[in-house]
mmCIF file of C-alpha atoms in Angstrom:
data_model
loop_
_atom_site.group_PDB
_atom_site.id
_atom_site.type_symbol
_atom_site.label_atom_id
_atom_site.label_comp_id
_atom_site.label_asym_id
_atom_site.label_seq_id
_atom_site.Cartn_x
_atom_site.Cartn_y
_atom_site.Cartn_z
ATOM 1 C CA UNK A 1 -60.204 22.952 -18.706
ATOM 2 C CA UNK A 2 -59.986 19.727 -17.053
ATOM 3 C CA UNK A 3 -56.677 18.806 -15.620
ATOM 4 C CA UNK A 4 -55.691 15.359 -16.839
ATOM 5 C CA UNK A 5 -52.254 15.092 -15.325
ATOM 6 C CA UNK A 6 -53.353 12.125 -13.158
ATOM 7 C CA UNK A 7 -53.542 10.205 -16.224
ATOM 8 C CA UNK A 8 -49.810 10.809 -16.807
ATOM 9 C CA UNK A 9 -48.936 9.414 -13.578
ATOM 10 C CA UNK A 10 -47.511 6.144 -14.874
ATOM 11 C CA UNK A 11 -44.762 8.036 -16.779
ATOM 12 C CA UNK A 12 -43.837 10.133 -13.927
ATOM 13 C CA UNK A 13 -40.242 9.865 -12.662
ATOM 14 C CA UNK A 14 -38.359 10.471 -9.228
ATOM 15 C CA UNK A 15 -41.205 8.973 -7.120
ATOM 16 C CA UNK A 16 -39.501 8.379 -3.657
ATOM 17 C CA UNK A 17 -40.505 4.973 -1.964
ATOM 18 C CA UNK A 18 -40.193 4.464 1.564
ATOM 19 C CA UNK A 19 -37.628 1.741 1.932
ATOM 20 C CA UNK A 20 -38.160 -0.944 4.851
ATOM 21 C CA UNK A 21 -34.957 -1.086 6.880
ATOM 22 C CA UNK A 22 -34.855 -4.445 8.489
ATOM 23 C CA UNK A 23 -32.974 -5.755 11.555
ATOM 24 C CA UNK A 24 -31.052 -8.496 9.762
ATOM 25 C CA UNK A 25 -27.208 -7.770 9.548
ATOM 26 C CA UNK A 26 -23.741 -9.462 8.686
ATOM 27 C CA UNK A 27 -20.630 -9.044 10.438
ATOM 28 C CA UNK A 28 -17.382 -8.522 8.962
ATOM 29 C CA UNK A 29 -13.904 -8.557 10.980
ATOM 30 C CA UNK A 30 -10.529 -8.455 9.602
ATOM 31 C CA UNK A 31 -6.932 -7.722 10.463
ATOM 32 C CA UNK A 32 -4.342 -7.062 7.919
ATOM 33 C CA UNK A 33 -1.605 -9.202 9.547
ATOM 34 C CA UNK A 34 -1.003 -11.935 11.781
ATOM 35 C CA UNK A 35 0.842 -9.614 13.874
ATOM 36 C CA UNK A 36 -1.994 -7.243 14.256
ATOM 37 C CA UNK A 37 -3.877 -9.909 15.818
ATOM 38 C CA UNK A 38 -2.213 -9.237 19.079
ATOM 39 C CA UNK A 39 -3.663 -5.665 19.185
ATOM 40 C CA UNK A 40 -7.030 -5.139 17.845
ATOM 41 C CA UNK A 41 -7.712 -8.806 17.481
ATOM 42 C CA UNK A 42 -10.387 -10.474 15.447
ATOM 43 C CA UNK A 43 -11.883 -11.605 19.052
ATOM 44 C CA UNK A 44 -12.059 -8.086 20.180
ATOM 45 C CA UNK A 45 -13.801 -6.933 16.882
ATOM 46 C CA UNK A 46 -16.054 -9.777 16.974
ATOM 47 C CA UNK A 47 -16.956 -9.117 20.609
ATOM 48 C CA UNK A 48 -17.630 -5.445 19.895
ATOM 49 C CA UNK A 49 -20.035 -6.240 16.893
ATOM 50 C CA UNK A 50 -22.095 -8.876 18.849
ATOM 51 C CA UNK A 51 -22.576 -6.434 21.823
ATOM 52 C CA UNK A 52 -23.676 -3.695 19.464
ATOM 53 C CA UNK A 53 -26.035 -5.947 17.560
ATOM 54 C CA UNK A 54 -27.616 -6.999 21.064
ATOM 55 C CA UNK A 55 -28.004 -3.510 22.283
ATOM 56 C CA UNK A 56 -29.802 -2.305 19.065
ATOM 57 C CA UNK A 57 -31.697 -5.635 18.746
ATOM 58 C CA UNK A 58 -30.132 -6.520 15.268
ATOM 59 C CA UNK A 59 -30.046 -10.135 14.012
ATOM 60 C CA UNK A 60 -26.759 -11.563 12.956
ATOM 61 C CA UNK A 61 -27.563 -13.681 9.840
ATOM 62 C CA UNK A 62 -24.062 -14.585 9.024
ATOM 63 C CA UNK A 63 -20.298 -13.730 10.292
ATOM 64 C CA UNK A 64 -17.648 -13.258 7.733
ATOM 65 C CA UNK A 65 -13.819 -12.711 8.257
ATOM 66 C CA UNK A 66 -12.201 -14.332 11.026
ATOM 67 C CA UNK A 67 -8.779 -14.332 9.337
ATOM 68 C CA UNK A 68 -6.088 -11.881 8.309
ATOM 69 C CA UNK A 69 -6.374 -10.349 5.008
ATOM 70 C CA UNK A 70 -4.734 -7.435 3.447
ATOM 71 C CA UNK A 71 -7.102 -4.578 2.471
ATOM 72 C CA UNK A 72 -4.638 -3.648 -0.542
ATOM 73 C CA UNK A 73 -6.683 -6.181 -2.768
ATOM 74 C CA UNK A 74 -10.280 -6.373 -2.980
ATOM 75 C CA UNK A 75 -10.236 -9.887 -4.337
ATOM 76 C CA UNK A 76 -9.490 -11.129 -0.831
ATOM 77 C CA UNK A 77 -11.520 -14.473 -0.363
ATOM 78 C CA UNK A 78 -13.709 -13.810 2.728
ATOM 79 C CA UNK A 79 -15.020 -10.303 1.499
ATOM 80 C CA UNK A 80 -15.728 -11.566 -1.902
ATOM 81 C CA UNK A 81 -17.602 -14.399 -0.153
ATOM 82 C CA UNK A 82 -19.763 -11.736 1.764
ATOM 83 C CA UNK A 83 -20.438 -9.924 -1.227
ATOM 84 C CA UNK A 84 -21.761 -13.045 -2.983
ATOM 85 C CA UNK A 85 -23.791 -13.799 -0.040
ATOM 86 C CA UNK A 86 -25.420 -10.438 0.003
ATOM 87 C CA UNK A 87 -26.495 -10.927 -3.499
ATOM 88 C CA UNK A 88 -27.812 -14.395 -2.973
ATOM 89 C CA UNK A 89 -29.422 -14.680 0.262
ATOM 90 C CA UNK A 90 -32.975 -14.673 0.959
ATOM 91 C CA UNK A 91 -32.816 -12.356 3.876
ATOM 92 C CA UNK A 92 -33.236 -8.724 3.405
ATOM 93 C CA UNK A 93 -29.761 -7.602 4.798
ATOM 94 C CA UNK A 94 -29.641 -4.039 5.437
ATOM 95 C CA UNK A 95 -26.367 -3.503 7.490
ATOM 96 C CA UNK A 96 -22.466 -4.679 7.201
ATOM 97 C CA UNK A 97 -21.633 -4.431 10.721
ATOM 98 C CA UNK A 98 -17.658 -3.577 11.112
ATOM 99 C CA UNK A 99 -15.784 -2.647 14.541
ATOM 100 C CA UNK A 100 -14.260 0.140 12.588
ATOM 101 C CA UNK A 101 -14.416 1.508 8.836
ATOM 102 C CA UNK A 102 -10.834 0.627 8.208
ATOM 103 C CA UNK A 103 -11.496 -2.919 9.097
ATOM 104 C CA UNK A 104 -13.923 -2.854 5.920
ATOM 105 C CA UNK A 105 -11.370 -1.319 3.662
ATOM 106 C CA UNK A 106 -8.494 0.954 3.551
ATOM 107 C CA UNK A 107 -8.036 1.599 -0.248
ATOM 108 C CA UNK A 108 -8.969 3.883 -2.824
ATOM 109 C CA UNK A 109 -11.974 1.485 -3.700
ATOM 110 C CA UNK A 110 -13.600 1.809 -0.324
ATOM 111 C CA UNK A 111 -16.073 4.692 -1.501
ATOM 112 C CA UNK A 112 -17.131 3.118 -4.470
ATOM 113 C CA UNK A 113 -17.562 -0.177 -2.705
ATOM 114 C CA UNK A 114 -19.829 1.701 -0.035
ATOM 115 C CA UNK A 115 -21.771 3.318 -2.732
ATOM 116 C CA UNK A 116 -22.659 0.050 -4.654
ATOM 117 C CA UNK A 117 -23.360 -1.643 -1.429
ATOM 118 C CA UNK A 118 -25.785 1.425 -0.850
ATOM 119 C CA UNK A 119 -27.637 0.881 -4.133
ATOM 120 C CA UNK A 120 -28.434 -2.473 -2.893
ATOM 121 C CA UNK A 121 -30.058 -1.033 0.041
ATOM 122 C CA UNK A 122 -26.945 -1.992 2.446
ATOM 123 C CA UNK A 123 -25.203 0.424 4.703
ATOM 124 C CA UNK A 124 -21.705 -0.069 6.360
ATOM 125 C CA UNK A 125 -22.060 0.474 9.822
ATOM 126 C CA UNK A 126 -19.254 0.930 12.363
ATOM 127 C CA UNK A 127 -19.384 0.218 15.928
ATOM 128 C CA UNK A 128 -16.864 2.715 17.048
ATOM 129 C CA UNK A 129 -17.753 5.493 14.487
ATOM 130 C CA UNK A 130 -21.574 6.157 14.563
ATOM 131 C CA UNK A 131 -22.721 8.158 11.662
ATOM 132 C CA UNK A 132 -26.188 8.298 10.140
ATOM 133 C CA UNK A 133 -25.857 7.637 6.481
ATOM 134 C CA UNK A 134 -29.529 8.562 5.613
ATOM 135 C CA UNK A 135 -28.459 12.225 4.780
ATOM 136 C CA UNK A 136 -25.745 13.737 2.712
ATOM 137 C CA UNK A 137 -24.103 15.082 5.710
ATOM 138 C CA UNK A 138 -23.505 11.384 6.948
ATOM 139 C CA UNK A 139 -22.577 9.964 3.609
ATOM 140 C CA UNK A 140 -20.039 12.638 3.307
ATOM 141 C CA UNK A 141 -18.531 11.982 6.858
ATOM 142 C CA UNK A 142 -18.251 8.341 6.282
ATOM 143 C CA UNK A 143 -16.569 9.273 2.792
ATOM 144 C CA UNK A 144 -14.008 11.422 4.666
ATOM 145 C CA UNK A 145 -13.259 8.684 7.417
ATOM 146 C CA UNK A 146 -12.510 6.243 4.076
ATOM 147 C CA UNK A 147 -10.292 8.983 2.681
ATOM 148 C CA UNK A 148 -8.198 9.274 6.011
ATOM 149 C CA UNK A 149 -7.812 5.419 6.049
ATOM 150 C CA UNK A 150 -6.537 5.392 2.627
ATOM 151 C CA UNK A 151 -4.096 8.259 3.495
ATOM 152 C CA UNK A 152 -2.953 6.340 6.542
ATOM 153 C CA UNK A 153 -2.491 3.410 4.492
ATOM 154 C CA UNK A 154 -0.371 5.215 1.896
ATOM 155 C CA UNK A 155 1.777 6.649 4.588
ATOM 156 C CA UNK A 156 2.313 3.614 6.090
ATOM 157 C CA UNK A 157 3.346 1.883 2.740
ATOM 158 C CA UNK A 158 5.887 4.587 2.345
ATOM 159 C CA UNK A 159 7.691 4.067 5.294
ATOM 160 C CA UNK A 160 7.760 0.520 4.712
ATOM 161 C CA UNK A 161 9.127 0.991 1.313
ATOM 162 C CA UNK A 162 11.479 3.405 2.719
ATOM 163 C CA UNK A 163 12.856 0.761 5.060
ATOM 164 C CA UNK A 164 13.091 -1.872 2.700
ATOM 165 C CA UNK A 165 15.000 0.575 0.267
ATOM 166 C CA UNK A 166 17.481 1.475 3.062
ATOM 167 C CA UNK A 167 18.217 -2.408 3.755
ATOM 168 C CA UNK A 168 18.510 -3.169 -0.189
ATOM 169 C CA UNK A 169 20.847 -0.303 -0.460
ATOM 170 C CA UNK A 170 23.149 -2.096 2.102
ATOM 171 C CA UNK A 171 23.025 -5.346 0.275
ATOM 172 C CA UNK A 172 20.287 -6.958 2.603
ATOM 173 C CA UNK A 173 17.344 -8.464 1.406
ATOM 174 C CA UNK A 174 14.850 -8.090 4.200
ATOM 175 C CA UNK A 175 11.960 -9.828 2.544
ATOM 176 C CA UNK A 176 10.990 -13.332 1.880
ATOM 177 C CA UNK A 177 13.594 -14.932 -0.348
ATOM 178 C CA UNK A 178 12.660 -17.049 -3.421
ATOM 179 C CA UNK A 179 12.053 -20.494 -3.670
ATOM 180 C CA UNK A 180 15.246 -22.601 -3.180
ATOM 181 C CA UNK A 181 16.347 -20.405 0.074
ATOM 182 C CA UNK A 182 15.727 -20.657 3.785
ATOM 183 C CA UNK A 183 16.135 -17.847 6.196
ATOM 184 C CA UNK A 184 18.077 -18.931 9.354
ATOM 185 C CA UNK A 185 19.269 -17.029 12.325
ATOM 186 C CA UNK A 186 22.836 -17.751 13.948
ATOM 187 C CA UNK A 187 23.976 -15.553 16.688
ATOM 188 C CA UNK A 188 21.070 -13.309 16.236
ATOM 189 C CA UNK A 189 22.051 -12.631 12.585
ATOM 190 C CA UNK A 190 19.796 -13.381 9.805
ATOM 191 C CA UNK A 191 21.199 -15.196 6.812
ATOM 192 C CA UNK A 192 19.740 -16.403 3.502
ATOM 193 C CA UNK A 193 21.043 -19.766 2.310
ATOM 194 C CA UNK A 194 20.696 -22.097 -0.293
ATOM 195 C CA UNK A 195 18.552 -25.332 0.563
ATOM 196 C CA UNK A 196 17.758 -28.756 -1.049
ATOM 197 C CA UNK A 197 15.329 -27.267 -3.705
ATOM 198 C CA UNK A 198 17.811 -24.788 -4.450
ATOM 199 C CA UNK A 199 20.410 -27.269 -5.444
ATOM 200 C CA UNK A 200 17.885 -28.625 -7.923
ATOM 201 C CA UNK A 201 16.893 -24.943 -9.081
ATOM 202 C CA UNK A 202 20.824 -24.757 -9.748
ATOM 203 C CA UNK A 203 20.521 -27.578 -12.229
ATOM 204 C CA UNK A 204 17.827 -25.627 -14.098
ATOM 205 C CA UNK A 205 20.133 -22.975 -14.770
ATOM 206 C CA UNK A 206 22.852 -25.249 -16.079
ATOM 207 C CA UNK A 207 20.225 -27.261 -18.095
ATOM 208 C CA UNK A 208 19.058 -23.822 -19.810
ATOM 209 C CA UNK A 209 22.804 -22.252 -20.283
ATOM 210 C CA UNK A 210 24.643 -25.340 -21.074
ATOM 211 C CA UNK A 211 22.475 -27.714 -22.877
ATOM 212 C CA UNK A 212 19.883 -25.156 -24.407
ATOM 213 C CA UNK A 213 16.930 -26.957 -22.924
ATOM 214 C CA UNK A 214 13.587 -25.626 -23.532
ATOM 215 C CA UNK A 215 11.431 -24.887 -20.567
ATOM 216 C CA UNK A 216 8.941 -27.730 -21.342
ATOM 217 C CA UNK A 217 11.856 -30.088 -21.380
ATOM 218 C CA UNK A 218 13.035 -28.538 -17.979
ATOM 219 C CA UNK A 219 9.567 -29.212 -16.817
ATOM 220 C CA UNK A 220 9.596 -32.684 -17.651
ATOM 221 C CA UNK A 221 13.003 -33.300 -16.202
ATOM 222 C CA UNK A 222 12.152 -31.710 -12.777
ATOM 223 C CA UNK A 223 9.384 -34.464 -12.270
ATOM 224 C CA UNK A 224 12.307 -37.002 -11.711
ATOM 225 C CA UNK A 225 13.207 -34.578 -8.531
ATOM 226 C CA UNK A 226 9.611 -34.379 -7.351
ATOM 227 C CA UNK A 227 9.086 -30.839 -8.425
ATOM 228 C CA UNK A 228 5.956 -30.118 -10.503
ATOM 229 C CA UNK A 229 6.343 -26.390 -11.610
ATOM 230 C CA UNK A 230 4.395 -25.028 -14.310
ATOM 231 C CA UNK A 231 5.793 -23.134 -17.280
ATOM 232 C CA UNK A 232 5.403 -19.811 -15.767
ATOM 233 C CA UNK A 233 6.710 -20.759 -12.517
ATOM 234 C CA UNK A 234 10.105 -22.204 -14.303
ATOM 235 C CA UNK A 235 10.343 -18.744 -16.352
ATOM 236 C CA UNK A 236 9.970 -16.636 -13.054
ATOM 237 C CA UNK A 237 12.830 -18.638 -11.468
ATOM 238 C CA UNK A 238 15.203 -18.460 -14.518
ATOM 239 C CA UNK A 239 14.590 -14.717 -15.119
ATOM 240 C CA UNK A 240 15.062 -13.815 -11.263
ATOM 241 C CA UNK A 241 18.710 -12.415 -10.905
ATOM 242 C CA UNK A 242 18.695 -13.086 -6.876
ATOM 243 C CA UNK A 243 19.990 -16.388 -7.832
ATOM 244 C CA UNK A 244 23.030 -14.851 -9.150
ATOM 245 C CA UNK A 245 23.536 -12.609 -5.987
ATOM 246 C CA UNK A 246 21.780 -9.562 -7.550
ATOM 247 C CA UNK A 247 18.806 -7.755 -5.922
ATOM 248 C CA UNK A 248 15.921 -6.099 -8.071
ATOM 249 C CA UNK A 249 12.854 -4.317 -6.186
ATOM 250 C CA UNK A 250 10.455 -1.669 -7.110
ATOM 251 C CA UNK A 251 11.766 -0.015 -3.810
ATOM 252 C CA UNK A 252 15.089 0.342 -5.760
ATOM 253 C CA UNK A 253 13.319 2.312 -8.462
ATOM 254 C CA UNK A 254 15.081 0.556 -11.233
ATOM 255 C CA UNK A 255 18.563 0.035 -9.809
ATOM 256 C CA UNK A 256 20.085 -3.322 -9.398
ATOM 257 C CA UNK A 257 22.194 -4.028 -6.263
ATOM 258 C CA UNK A 258 24.484 -6.674 -5.340
ATOM 259 C CA UNK A 259 23.072 -8.975 -2.444
ATOM 260 C CA UNK A 260 25.011 -10.304 0.588
ATOM 261 C CA UNK A 261 23.177 -13.442 0.241
ATOM 262 C CA UNK A 262 24.337 -16.827 -0.787
ATOM 263 C CA UNK A 263 24.625 -17.027 -4.930
ATOM 264 C CA UNK A 264 23.221 -20.038 -6.270
ATOM 265 C CA UNK A 265 24.805 -19.644 -9.808
ATOM 266 C CA UNK A 266 27.620 -17.339 -11.261
ATOM 267 C CA UNK A 267 26.529 -14.299 -13.115
ATOM 268 C CA UNK A 268 27.847 -15.826 -16.375
ATOM 269 C CA UNK A 269 25.528 -19.020 -16.152
ATOM 270 C CA UNK A 270 22.610 -16.489 -15.378
ATOM 271 C CA UNK A 271 23.229 -14.392 -18.386
ATOM 272 C CA UNK A 272 23.660 -17.649 -20.517
ATOM 273 C CA UNK A 273 20.470 -19.081 -19.511
ATOM 274 C CA UNK A 274 18.565 -15.800 -20.186
ATOM 275 C CA UNK A 275 20.359 -15.599 -23.681
ATOM 276 C CA UNK A 276 21.944 -12.166 -22.788
ATOM 277 C CA UNK A 277 25.398 -13.333 -23.615
ATOM 278 C CA UNK A 278 26.425 -16.154 -25.648
ATOM 279 C CA UNK A 279 28.552 -18.923 -24.473
ATOM 280 C CA UNK A 280 31.158 -18.161 -27.202
ATOM 281 C CA UNK A 281 31.328 -15.557 -29.902
ATOM 282 C CA UNK A 282 28.195 -13.927 -31.363
ATOM 283 C CA UNK A 283 26.544 -16.223 -34.249
ATOM 284 C CA UNK A 284 25.322 -19.491 -34.330
ATOM 285 C CA UNK A 285 26.150 -21.389 -31.396
ATOM 286 C CA UNK A 286 27.292 -24.817 -31.999
ATOM 287 C CA UNK A 287 28.030 -27.622 -29.461
ATOM 288 C CA UNK A 288 30.307 -30.493 -30.145
ATOM 289 C CA UNK A 289 28.716 -33.817 -28.939
ATOM 290 C CA UNK A 290 30.984 -36.746 -28.034
ATOM 291 C CA UNK A 291 30.152 -39.328 -30.440
ATOM 292 C CA UNK A 292 30.568 -42.136 -27.868
ATOM 293 C CA UNK A 293 27.564 -40.959 -25.970
ATOM 294 C CA UNK A 294 25.522 -39.596 -29.156
ATOM 295 C CA UNK A 295 22.489 -41.126 -27.675
ATOM 296 C CA UNK A 296 22.131 -39.245 -24.606
ATOM 297 C CA UNK A 297 18.738 -37.616 -23.952
ATOM 298 C CA UNK A 298 17.514 -39.441 -27.050
ATOM 299 C CA UNK A 299 17.706 -43.003 -25.261
ATOM 300 C CA UNK A 300 15.329 -43.584 -22.414
ATOM 301 C CA UNK A 301 15.534 -45.624 -19.324
ATOM 302 C CA UNK A 302 13.741 -49.107 -19.336
ATOM 303 C CA UNK A 303 12.456 -48.581 -15.592
ATOM 304 C CA UNK A 304 11.191 -45.438 -15.499
ATOM 305 C CA UNK A 305 11.009 -44.164 -18.841
ATOM 306 C CA UNK A 306 13.106 -41.021 -18.372
ATOM 307 C CA UNK A 307 15.825 -39.521 -20.649
ATOM 308 C CA UNK A 308 19.296 -41.138 -19.990
ATOM 309 C CA UNK A 309 22.572 -38.925 -19.785
ATOM 310 C CA UNK A 310 25.951 -39.694 -21.068
ATOM 311 C CA UNK A 311 29.379 -39.376 -19.120
ATOM 312 C CA UNK A 312 32.702 -40.435 -19.726
ATOM 313 C CA UNK A 313 34.144 -42.102 -16.536
ATOM 314 C CA UNK A 314 37.180 -40.516 -15.042
ATOM 315 C CA UNK A 315 40.418 -42.235 -15.426
ATOM 316 C CA UNK A 316 39.007 -44.873 -17.769
ATOM 317 C CA UNK A 317 37.846 -42.774 -20.558
ATOM 318 C CA UNK A 318 34.834 -45.272 -20.855
ATOM 319 C CA UNK A 319 31.768 -43.804 -21.986
ATOM 320 C CA UNK A 320 28.386 -44.806 -20.125
ATOM 321 C CA UNK A 321 24.614 -43.945 -20.260
ATOM 322 C CA UNK A 322 22.736 -43.423 -16.961
ATOM 323 C CA UNK A 323 19.491 -42.708 -15.594
ATOM 324 C CA UNK A 324 18.991 -39.091 -14.448
ATOM 325 C CA UNK A 325 16.191 -40.296 -11.786
ATOM 326 C CA UNK A 326 16.933 -40.269 -8.104
ATOM 327 C CA UNK A 327 17.312 -43.733 -6.811
ATOM 328 C CA UNK A 328 17.452 -45.327 -10.224
ATOM 329 C CA UNK A 329 20.440 -47.506 -10.870
ATOM 330 C CA UNK A 330 20.326 -47.909 -14.586
ATOM 331 C CA UNK A 331 23.614 -47.783 -15.952
ATOM 332 C CA UNK A 332 24.789 -49.076 -19.285
ATOM 333 C CA UNK A 333 27.925 -49.314 -21.071
ATOM 334 C CA UNK A 334 27.613 -46.907 -23.986
ATOM 335 C CA UNK A 335 29.618 -48.648 -26.471
ATOM 336 C CA UNK A 336 27.733 -51.824 -26.135
ATOM 337 C CA UNK A 337 24.615 -49.676 -26.325
ATOM 338 C CA UNK A 338 25.863 -47.865 -29.534
ATOM 339 C CA UNK A 339 26.730 -51.120 -31.343
ATOM 340 C CA UNK A 340 23.115 -52.516 -30.723
ATOM 341 C CA UNK A 341 21.539 -49.349 -31.778
ATOM 342 C CA UNK A 342 23.785 -49.382 -34.946
ATOM 343 C CA UNK A 343 22.877 -53.008 -35.734
ATOM 344 C CA UNK A 344 19.174 -52.024 -35.604
ATOM 345 C CA UNK A 345 19.401 -49.094 -37.996
ATOM 346 C CA UNK A 346 21.172 -51.548 -40.512
ATOM 347 C CA UNK A 347 17.879 -52.894 -40.809
ATOM 348 C CA UNK A 348 16.128 -49.742 -42.128
ATOM 349 C CA UNK A 349 16.291 -48.318 -45.673
ATOM 350 C CA UNK A 350 14.956 -45.012 -46.814
ATOM 351 C CA UNK A 351 13.013 -44.717 -49.848
ATOM 352 C CA UNK A 352 14.581 -42.197 -52.235
ATOM 353 C CA UNK A 353 11.064 -40.955 -53.129
ATOM 354 C CA UNK A 354 10.762 -39.402 -49.648
ATOM 355 C CA UNK A 355 13.882 -37.809 -49.216
ATOM 356 C CA UNK A 356 13.053 -34.211 -50.262
ATOM 357 C CA UNK A 357 9.994 -34.473 -47.659
ATOM 358 C CA UNK A 358 12.642 -35.789 -45.118
ATOM 359 C CA UNK A 359 15.029 -32.740 -45.992
ATOM 360 C CA UNK A 360 12.333 -30.454 -45.405
ATOM 361 C CA UNK A 361 10.989 -31.881 -42.181
ATOM 362 C CA UNK A 362 14.667 -31.838 -40.646
ATOM 363 C CA UNK A 363 14.942 -28.247 -41.877
ATOM 364 C CA UNK A 364 11.677 -27.153 -39.884
ATOM 365 C CA UNK A 365 12.863 -29.051 -37.077
ATOM 366 C CA UNK A 366 16.037 -27.332 -36.791
ATOM 367 C CA UNK A 367 14.194 -23.864 -37.116
ATOM 368 C CA UNK A 368 11.770 -24.932 -34.339
ATOM 369 C CA UNK A 369 14.734 -25.752 -31.867
ATOM 370 C CA UNK A 370 16.844 -22.618 -32.629
ATOM 371 C CA UNK A 371 13.843 -20.452 -32.563
ATOM 372 C CA UNK A 372 14.907 -18.842 -29.239
ATOM 373 C CA UNK A 373 18.401 -17.861 -30.773
ATOM 374 C CA UNK A 374 16.987 -16.274 -33.673
ATOM 375 C CA UNK A 375 14.839 -14.167 -31.243
ATOM 376 C CA UNK A 376 17.852 -13.157 -29.608
ATOM 377 C CA UNK A 377 19.623 -12.247 -32.792
ATOM 378 C CA UNK A 378 16.741 -10.059 -33.860
ATOM 379 C CA UNK A 379 16.925 -8.499 -30.739
ATOM 380 C CA UNK A 380 20.474 -7.707 -30.610
ATOM 381 C CA UNK A 381 20.225 -6.271 -34.234
ATOM 382 C CA UNK A 382 17.631 -4.076 -33.058
ATOM 383 C CA UNK A 383 19.674 -2.802 -30.318
ATOM 384 C CA UNK A 384 22.881 -2.209 -32.612
ATOM 385 C CA UNK A 385 20.380 -0.296 -35.191
ATOM 386 C CA UNK A 386 19.249 1.995 -32.315
ATOM 387 C CA UNK A 387 22.892 3.079 -30.872
ATOM 388 C CA UNK A 388 24.221 3.312 -34.657
ATOM 389 C CA UNK A 389 24.498 7.055 -35.766
ATOM 390 C CA UNK A 390 22.067 7.998 -38.417
#
């Protein structure tokens, strides 16, 4: 019988094709910190890579890195720029040349990254660790080096976290402090003190705790102080107990410790700002307003269009409205302003037909402004229900 297998060649699988290995490469250099640049510097890495390329007659098409970036995140900018270049370049890049494999990556994704690049016909080649990855033994050897790099990285992280925890347990914040603080050294002693921005942040806590301002209103008011924070940033600040002298960190494993740094606000103000304790007894919170300055926050400055605050002059018991913008000198007698406003209102009359609609809108507005209080009430009720015996 005639063998017709050759007719089925188009359906065959697993045919090995010879892959042309070009001499075109890219170089990647990296250090994980500015301090490390004094040791295995970027210059040392680059010189080693260029010497290796010259000796093996490899053509460097592009050089990436040249800065210090953490290997803990594969989102580092230079690394991503290199990956994008490899996928879009017109050149047939066959190798990523690094000084050592740990300069390429030291985390758990290093093996996956190298395998994905291998599918694109690109090998990671180390100057100081020559490995032939064209066979399974070489690939396994490279994977082992990646694993050792990850293991060493985890050991360093643990030692670092142990050191951080030891300092935190003593009340010492050894990391970078949050916005509003500066680190100064006096007589070789490291201190964390409040700066000018911190004094403005202090106002934020009082606006939230005492005036029950929403974050959106706080955002608008901060612009008068030349601070443009987004809502997420404002929430991060207001929920950080560091500002009231408390320290929280993952190294503390759920514990809270008192810090030795300067407090920005009291614990009471911080808790009030976060609706953890009420200013008065539990229940609907009310705040008495002085009728002499009833238009505060409602009336706006004629010069900068910012809300004006109200105050009673000490010693004179004279009410005033004053612009809250720094440098603005708009200050008005509240009695005169109130009389003009009352005179203006006397010219308005409400059609009785629309009264039901007005009442409904007032009710909806009240609910909207007290939404956060209702959420706090619901959370407290859930906690009470959880601790009550069944």
